[in-house]
Short mmCIF file of C-alpha atoms and ligand atoms in Angstrom, two decimals:
data_model
loop_
_atom_site.label_atom_id
_atom_site.label_comp_id
_atom_site.label_asym_id
_atom_site.label_seq_id
_atom_site.Cartn_x
_atom_site.Cartn_y
_atom_site.Cartn_z
CA UNK A 90 -61.08 -52.82 85.43
CA UNK A 91 -60.14 -56.44 84.68
CA UNK A 92 -58.56 -56.46 80.93
CA UNK A 93 -61.14 -57.71 78.28
CA UNK A 94 -60.58 -60.41 76.04
CA UNK A 95 -61.54 -60.29 72.22
CA UNK A 96 -64.44 -62.42 72.99
CA UNK A 97 -65.76 -59.62 75.47
CA UNK A 98 -65.16 -62.27 78.61
CA UNK A 99 -63.15 -60.84 81.26
CA UNK A 100 -59.34 -61.72 80.80
CA UNK A 101 -57.16 -63.45 83.27
CA UNK A 102 -54.90 -61.75 85.69
CA UNK A 103 -53.14 -58.97 86.05
CA UNK A 104 -49.84 -59.36 84.02
CA UNK A 105 -46.96 -58.61 86.49
CA UNK A 106 -44.63 -56.60 84.78
CA UNK A 107 -40.58 -57.74 84.45
CA UNK A 108 -37.87 -58.99 82.35
CA UNK A 109 -39.87 -61.67 79.66
CA UNK A 110 -36.97 -62.25 77.36
CA UNK A 111 -38.84 -65.22 76.23
CA UNK A 112 -41.53 -62.91 75.48
CA UNK A 113 -43.24 -63.31 71.80
CA UNK A 114 -41.86 -59.69 70.61
CA UNK A 115 -38.68 -59.71 72.61
CA UNK A 116 -36.07 -58.13 69.85
CA UNK A 117 -38.84 -58.24 66.89
CA UNK A 118 -39.07 -55.63 64.33
CA UNK A 119 -43.09 -54.48 64.23
CA UNK A 120 -43.15 -53.96 60.52
CA UNK A 121 -46.84 -55.21 59.32
CA UNK A 122 -50.17 -56.02 60.95
CA UNK A 123 -49.61 -59.50 59.29
CA UNK A 124 -47.34 -60.29 62.04
CA UNK A 125 -50.14 -60.33 64.44
CA UNK A 126 -52.37 -63.43 64.94
CA UNK A 127 -55.33 -62.98 67.46
CA UNK A 128 -53.55 -64.55 70.54
CA UNK A 129 -50.77 -61.80 70.02
CA UNK A 130 -53.20 -59.22 69.76
CA UNK A 131 -54.89 -60.56 73.26
CA UNK A 132 -51.56 -60.18 74.54
CA UNK A 133 -50.64 -56.79 73.40
CA UNK A 134 -53.84 -55.54 74.43
CA UNK A 135 -53.75 -56.92 77.80
CA UNK A 136 -50.18 -55.31 78.23
CA UNK A 137 -51.63 -52.14 76.83
CA UNK A 138 -54.30 -52.37 78.98
CA UNK A 139 -52.05 -52.69 82.16
CA UNK A 140 -50.12 -49.68 81.02
CA UNK A 141 -53.32 -47.56 81.19
CA UNK A 142 -53.90 -48.81 84.66
CA UNK A 143 -50.43 -47.90 85.62
CA UNK A 144 -50.53 -44.45 84.01
CA UNK A 145 -53.84 -43.56 85.85
CA UNK A 146 -52.00 -44.90 89.30
CA UNK A 147 -48.79 -43.49 89.12
CA UNK A 148 -47.97 -41.51 86.23
CA UNK A 149 -44.62 -42.38 85.32
CA UNK A 150 -42.69 -45.67 86.10
CA UNK A 151 -39.34 -47.27 85.68
CA UNK A 152 -39.95 -50.30 83.51
CA UNK A 153 -37.44 -49.00 80.45
CA UNK A 154 -35.07 -47.35 82.30
CA UNK A 155 -31.65 -46.90 80.95
CA UNK A 156 -33.16 -48.13 77.72
CA UNK A 157 -33.03 -45.43 74.51
CA UNK A 158 -35.64 -45.40 71.78
CA UNK A 159 -34.36 -43.36 68.62
CA UNK A 160 -37.40 -41.45 66.65
CA UNK A 161 -36.81 -40.90 62.93
CA UNK A 162 -39.45 -39.14 61.08
CA UNK A 163 -39.05 -38.25 57.39
CA UNK A 164 -42.72 -37.28 57.38
CA UNK A 165 -44.53 -34.94 59.60
CA UNK A 166 -46.12 -36.38 62.61
CA UNK A 167 -47.81 -34.82 65.66
CA UNK A 168 -49.33 -37.70 67.61
CA UNK A 169 -47.39 -41.02 66.37
CA UNK A 170 -44.09 -38.90 67.16
CA UNK A 171 -45.25 -37.35 70.61
CA UNK A 172 -47.25 -40.44 71.56
CA UNK A 173 -43.73 -42.72 70.91
CA UNK A 174 -42.28 -40.12 72.99
CA UNK A 175 -44.35 -39.90 75.92
CA UNK A 176 -44.55 -43.60 76.01
CA UNK A 177 -40.96 -44.16 76.07
CA UNK A 178 -40.60 -41.07 79.10
CA UNK A 179 -43.46 -42.52 80.90
CA UNK A 180 -41.49 -45.95 81.14
CA UNK A 181 -38.35 -44.23 82.52
CA UNK A 182 -36.61 -44.15 79.24
CA UNK A 183 -35.04 -41.34 77.08
CA UNK A 184 -35.36 -40.71 73.60
CA UNK A 185 -33.28 -39.48 70.41
CA UNK A 186 -35.27 -37.56 68.32
CA UNK A 187 -34.40 -36.95 64.60
CA UNK A 188 -38.02 -35.44 63.10
CA UNK A 189 -36.24 -32.69 60.93
CA UNK A 190 -34.44 -34.72 59.02
CA UNK A 191 -33.32 -31.96 57.00
CA UNK A 192 -30.88 -30.97 59.65
CA UNK A 193 -29.52 -34.72 59.89
CA UNK A 194 -26.85 -36.40 57.66
CA UNK A 195 -29.92 -37.30 55.28
CA UNK A 196 -29.66 -34.06 53.56
CA UNK A 197 -26.01 -35.17 52.81
CA UNK A 198 -27.17 -38.00 50.81
CA UNK A 199 -26.99 -40.51 53.59
CA UNK A 200 -28.81 -43.64 52.76
CA UNK A 201 -31.50 -45.00 55.08
CA UNK A 202 -29.44 -48.22 55.94
CA UNK A 203 -26.46 -46.31 56.86
CA UNK A 204 -28.80 -43.84 59.12
CA UNK A 205 -30.37 -46.71 61.07
CA UNK A 206 -27.05 -48.50 61.47
CA UNK A 207 -25.59 -45.30 63.15
CA UNK A 208 -28.74 -44.81 65.52
CA UNK A 209 -28.83 -48.30 66.53
CA UNK A 210 -25.30 -47.62 67.96
CA UNK A 211 -26.95 -44.89 70.29
CA UNK A 212 -30.41 -46.79 71.04
CA UNK A 213 -32.24 -50.01 71.83
CA UNK A 214 -35.12 -49.42 69.36
CA UNK A 215 -35.82 -47.25 66.37
CA UNK A 216 -39.29 -45.78 65.46
CA UNK A 217 -39.33 -44.97 61.85
CA UNK A 218 -41.93 -42.74 59.56
CA UNK A 219 -40.66 -42.68 55.87
CA UNK A 220 -42.67 -41.67 52.68
CA UNK A 221 -41.81 -44.76 50.84
CA UNK A 222 -43.67 -48.21 51.17
CA UNK A 223 -41.25 -50.94 52.71
CA UNK A 224 -38.86 -48.48 54.18
CA UNK A 225 -39.10 -49.67 57.58
CA UNK A 226 -38.64 -53.55 56.19
CA UNK A 227 -35.47 -52.26 54.39
CA UNK A 228 -34.41 -50.69 57.75
CA UNK A 229 -34.94 -54.01 59.80
CA UNK A 230 -32.85 -55.47 57.01
CA UNK A 231 -30.04 -53.53 58.04
CA UNK A 232 -30.85 -52.85 61.75
CA UNK A 233 -30.36 -55.48 64.16
CA UNK A 234 -32.19 -53.67 66.81
CA UNK A 235 -36.22 -53.74 66.61
CA UNK A 236 -37.58 -51.22 64.20
CA UNK A 237 -41.06 -50.26 64.52
CA UNK A 238 -43.06 -49.14 61.61
CA UNK A 239 -44.49 -45.68 62.31
CA UNK A 240 -45.76 -45.22 58.85
CA UNK A 241 -44.35 -46.05 55.41
CA UNK A 242 -46.04 -43.96 52.90
CA UNK A 243 -49.55 -45.64 51.60
CA UNK A 244 -48.17 -48.94 52.93
CA UNK A 245 -49.22 -49.94 56.33
CA UNK A 246 -49.22 -47.76 59.94
CA UNK A 247 -49.46 -51.10 61.88
CA UNK A 248 -48.97 -49.05 65.75
CA UNK A 249 -51.93 -47.08 64.50
CA UNK A 250 -54.07 -50.18 63.50
CA UNK A 251 -52.98 -51.79 66.92
CA UNK A 252 -54.43 -48.68 68.69
CA UNK A 253 -57.39 -48.41 66.74
CA UNK A 254 -58.52 -51.97 67.60
CA UNK A 255 -57.77 -51.36 71.21
CA UNK A 256 -59.79 -48.35 70.96
CA UNK A 257 -62.71 -50.25 69.67
CA UNK A 258 -62.36 -53.32 72.24
CA UNK A 259 -62.16 -50.49 75.39
CA UNK A 260 -65.22 -48.75 74.20
CA UNK A 261 -67.36 -51.42 72.84
CA UNK A 262 -65.97 -54.43 74.75
CA UNK A 263 -65.82 -56.96 71.79
CA UNK A 264 -64.83 -56.92 68.11
CA UNK A 265 -66.48 -59.87 67.05
CA UNK A 266 -69.74 -59.36 65.27
CA UNK A 267 -69.19 -55.62 64.63
CA UNK A 268 -69.90 -53.73 61.36
CA UNK A 269 -67.05 -51.18 60.65
CA UNK A 270 -67.42 -48.71 57.81
CA UNK A 271 -64.32 -47.02 56.39
CA UNK A 272 -64.96 -43.62 54.97
CA UNK A 273 -62.74 -41.31 53.08
CA UNK A 274 -59.65 -41.80 51.43
CA UNK A 275 -59.19 -45.68 51.25
CA UNK A 276 -56.74 -45.42 48.40
CA UNK A 277 -53.93 -43.53 50.15
CA UNK A 278 -54.80 -43.71 53.71
CA UNK A 279 -52.21 -46.19 55.12
CA UNK A 280 -54.21 -46.34 58.39
CA UNK A 281 -57.06 -47.73 56.80
CA UNK A 282 -55.15 -50.49 54.92
CA UNK A 283 -53.69 -51.74 58.44
CA UNK A 284 -56.82 -51.78 60.23
CA UNK A 285 -58.90 -53.88 57.45
CA UNK A 286 -56.24 -56.42 57.64
CA UNK A 287 -56.32 -56.65 61.50
CA UNK A 288 -59.87 -56.88 61.57
CA UNK A 289 -60.01 -59.64 59.09
CA UNK A 290 -58.27 -61.86 62.42
CA UNK A 291 -61.92 -61.14 63.59
CA UNK A 292 -65.69 -62.19 62.56
CA UNK A 293 -66.63 -58.40 61.32
CA UNK A 294 -68.67 -56.62 58.24
CA UNK A 295 -66.57 -54.37 56.73
CA UNK A 296 -68.19 -51.81 54.08
CA UNK A 297 -65.72 -49.29 52.35
CA UNK A 298 -67.02 -45.94 51.18
CA UNK A 299 -64.94 -43.49 49.09
CA UNK A 300 -64.94 -41.95 45.84
CA UNK A 301 -64.45 -43.51 43.02
CA UNK A 302 -60.86 -42.63 42.41
CA UNK A 303 -60.28 -43.29 46.26
CA UNK A 304 -61.37 -46.94 46.78
CA UNK A 305 -59.87 -49.55 48.73
CA UNK A 306 -56.91 -50.90 46.75
CA UNK A 307 -58.26 -54.21 45.22
CA UNK A 308 -55.48 -56.26 46.43
CA UNK A 309 -56.59 -55.49 50.08
CA UNK A 310 -59.85 -56.52 49.07
CA UNK A 311 -58.98 -59.69 47.83
CA UNK A 312 -56.36 -60.61 50.57
CA UNK A 313 -59.67 -60.07 53.24
CA UNK A 314 -62.10 -62.32 50.89
CA UNK A 315 -59.22 -65.01 51.21
CA UNK A 316 -59.82 -64.80 55.03
CA UNK A 317 -63.40 -64.89 54.59
CA UNK A 318 -64.32 -61.33 55.47
CA UNK A 319 -67.52 -59.82 54.55
CA UNK A 320 -66.91 -56.56 52.90
CA UNK A 321 -69.07 -54.00 50.40
CA UNK A 322 -67.96 -51.26 48.61
CA UNK A 323 -70.22 -48.02 47.79
CA UNK A 324 -69.63 -44.18 47.12
CA UNK A 325 -72.56 -43.54 49.63
CA UNK A 326 -72.45 -43.31 53.52
CA UNK A 327 -76.30 -43.25 53.92
CA UNK A 328 -76.74 -46.96 52.44
CA UNK A 329 -74.52 -48.62 55.64
CA UNK A 330 -74.96 -45.67 58.27
CA UNK A 331 -77.98 -47.42 60.14
CA UNK A 332 -76.14 -50.64 60.70
CA UNK A 333 -72.88 -49.23 61.52
CA UNK A 334 -71.03 -50.16 64.90
CA UNK A 335 -67.89 -48.16 64.15
CA UNK A 336 -67.50 -45.36 61.81
CA UNK A 337 -63.77 -44.75 60.75
CA UNK A 338 -63.03 -41.53 58.85
CA UNK A 339 -60.05 -40.62 57.22
CA UNK A 340 -58.49 -37.79 55.89
CA UNK A 341 -58.15 -37.14 51.93
CA UNK A 342 -54.42 -37.44 51.95
CA UNK A 343 -53.43 -34.36 49.46
CA UNK A 344 -49.64 -34.96 49.98
CA UNK A 345 -50.44 -38.22 48.00
CA UNK A 346 -51.91 -37.18 44.73
CA UNK A 347 -49.74 -36.68 41.74
CA UNK A 348 -52.59 -33.99 40.15
CA UNK A 349 -53.58 -31.41 42.74
CA UNK A 350 -56.96 -30.94 40.40
CA UNK A 351 -57.80 -34.49 41.10
CA UNK A 352 -57.44 -33.43 44.89
CA UNK A 353 -60.03 -30.62 44.46
CA UNK A 354 -62.49 -32.59 43.11
CA UNK A 355 -62.82 -35.21 45.94
CA UNK A 356 -61.48 -33.20 49.04
CA UNK A 357 -64.74 -32.25 50.46
CA UNK A 358 -66.35 -35.42 49.07
CA UNK A 359 -67.81 -36.24 53.08
CA UNK A 360 -68.48 -34.25 56.18
CA UNK A 361 -69.33 -35.92 59.25
CA UNK A 362 -71.95 -33.45 60.81
CA UNK A 363 -74.38 -33.78 63.76
CA UNK A 364 -77.15 -34.40 61.46
CA UNK A 365 -75.17 -37.17 60.13
CA UNK A 366 -74.79 -38.57 63.84
CA UNK A 367 -78.79 -38.15 64.31
CA UNK A 368 -78.72 -41.07 61.66
CA UNK A 369 -76.04 -43.21 63.56
CA UNK A 370 -76.47 -45.80 66.11
CA UNK A 371 -77.11 -44.81 69.67
CA UNK A 372 -73.91 -46.97 70.52
CA UNK A 373 -71.86 -46.71 67.90
CA UNK A 374 -68.48 -44.91 67.84
CA UNK A 375 -66.75 -42.61 65.88
CA UNK A 376 -62.86 -42.80 64.96
CA UNK A 377 -60.27 -41.02 62.93
CA UNK A 378 -56.51 -41.35 63.22
CA UNK A 379 -56.38 -37.19 62.96
CA UNK A 380 -55.48 -34.95 61.71
CA UNK A 381 -58.69 -34.00 60.18
CA UNK A 382 -59.27 -31.23 57.48
CA UNK A 383 -63.14 -30.90 57.34
CA UNK A 384 -64.20 -34.65 57.21
CA UNK A 385 -66.02 -34.10 60.78
CA UNK A 386 -67.45 -30.76 61.79
CA UNK A 387 -66.11 -29.63 65.08
CA UNK A 388 -69.81 -29.65 66.44
CA UNK A 389 -69.73 -33.43 66.57
CA UNK A 390 -67.02 -33.21 68.96
CA UNK A 391 -69.34 -33.09 71.95
CA UNK A 392 -71.31 -36.20 71.03
CA UNK A 393 -70.09 -39.02 73.53
CA UNK A 394 -69.81 -41.38 70.59
CA UNK A 395 -66.67 -39.02 69.07
CA UNK A 396 -64.11 -41.27 70.10
CA UNK A 397 -60.98 -40.00 68.34
CA UNK A 398 -59.66 -37.69 71.30
CA UNK A 399 -59.61 -40.77 73.39
CA UNK A 400 -58.38 -42.78 70.48
CA UNK A 401 -55.20 -40.60 70.83
CA UNK A 402 -55.03 -41.48 74.52
CA UNK A 403 -55.39 -45.21 73.79
CA UNK A 404 -52.66 -44.74 71.28
CA UNK A 405 -49.94 -44.01 74.41
CA UNK A 406 -50.69 -47.22 76.03
CA UNK A 407 -50.54 -49.50 73.09
CA UNK A 408 -47.24 -47.99 72.14
CA UNK A 409 -46.05 -48.19 75.83
CA UNK A 410 -46.99 -52.00 75.44
CA UNK A 411 -45.12 -52.25 72.28
CA UNK A 412 -41.92 -50.58 73.54
CA UNK A 413 -42.30 -52.95 76.67
CA UNK A 414 -42.64 -56.19 74.47
CA UNK A 415 -39.99 -55.58 72.27
CA UNK A 416 -37.46 -54.46 74.68
CA UNK A 417 -38.20 -57.51 76.54
CA UNK A 418 -40.05 -56.12 79.32
CA UNK A 419 -43.74 -57.11 80.02
C1 NCD B 123 -52.21 -40.62 60.00
C2 NCD B 123 -51.17 -41.09 59.12
O1 NCD B 123 -50.06 -40.13 59.57
O2 NCD B 123 -50.75 -41.75 58.46
N1 NCD B 123 -51.95 -40.11 61.19
C3 NCD B 123 -51.64 -40.87 62.40
O3 NCD B 123 -50.68 -41.37 62.08
N2 NCD B 123 -52.37 -40.70 63.49
C4 NCD B 123 -53.45 -40.20 59.22
C5 NCD B 123 -53.28 -39.15 58.09
O4 NCD B 123 -52.32 -38.41 58.26
O5 NCD B 123 -54.17 -38.73 57.81
#
């Protein structure tokens, strides 16, 4: 299948892999979706599409042979850490995994700048997840090697947003003209902060549906208003469900609440069931960054519109593309 461009038209040819040290992302950090313009996205997704085909054809290949990725996770992760590891290994590279920082020198009080300056002595790229907003930017200030933000507290999760957008493109073959509804914890959910920003590169309508105390932060809404993106806010899914092309559900982020009683009042605010899906468009998709903790009933999983398991797989190809790009091999 030919890679699809943002406009829905088939994209030009095959991108042969090789040394691309003049490629736009060679040696760069990936810290925020704000770094990406439409043309960059076309490029990332064309490479990701090639990665998908290569994995289907040969499984593993040697594009990043001899390269080492340090994976430094100060917060829990299943998908992000394992898909980055799998991405590096499918490209023939190796991984230094530090995902239990309590067993590293972090527990002795080592600062983030010192930890990243240590890891870059051994690795070519550093993937970082950290509970504080701006931690990746701080790490990037000190590291000479590329730093990839794998989630900084309630800030951003750019690689997730890229894989979310790639999922929309691969599943629906376009982004322009779509109505995207984000549901759940829009205040603390970093994935929706990044995805909303990325979607504003396109001509989309975005509906935010959340309980009053978990609304999308005003500064993000203002930022998108500045780009002319149509946005609505409500607490009620039913009012927008029938028009929705992409329903993006998020988990209420318990670990971010200062007051556990507040969490109790909103934890079961929404639940997608087969009955909800019966009122949705026939050709819509249902997405979730996962993990889910009750927002989507398991009975929905067999609905072909449930795209969240495919979404995880798309994440592998996008992360392969990003690693190849920052290491100058795409
Ligand atoms: C998300 C995250 O860590 O922000 N998960 C992920 O990376 N796939 C969403 C979440 O934890 O709810």
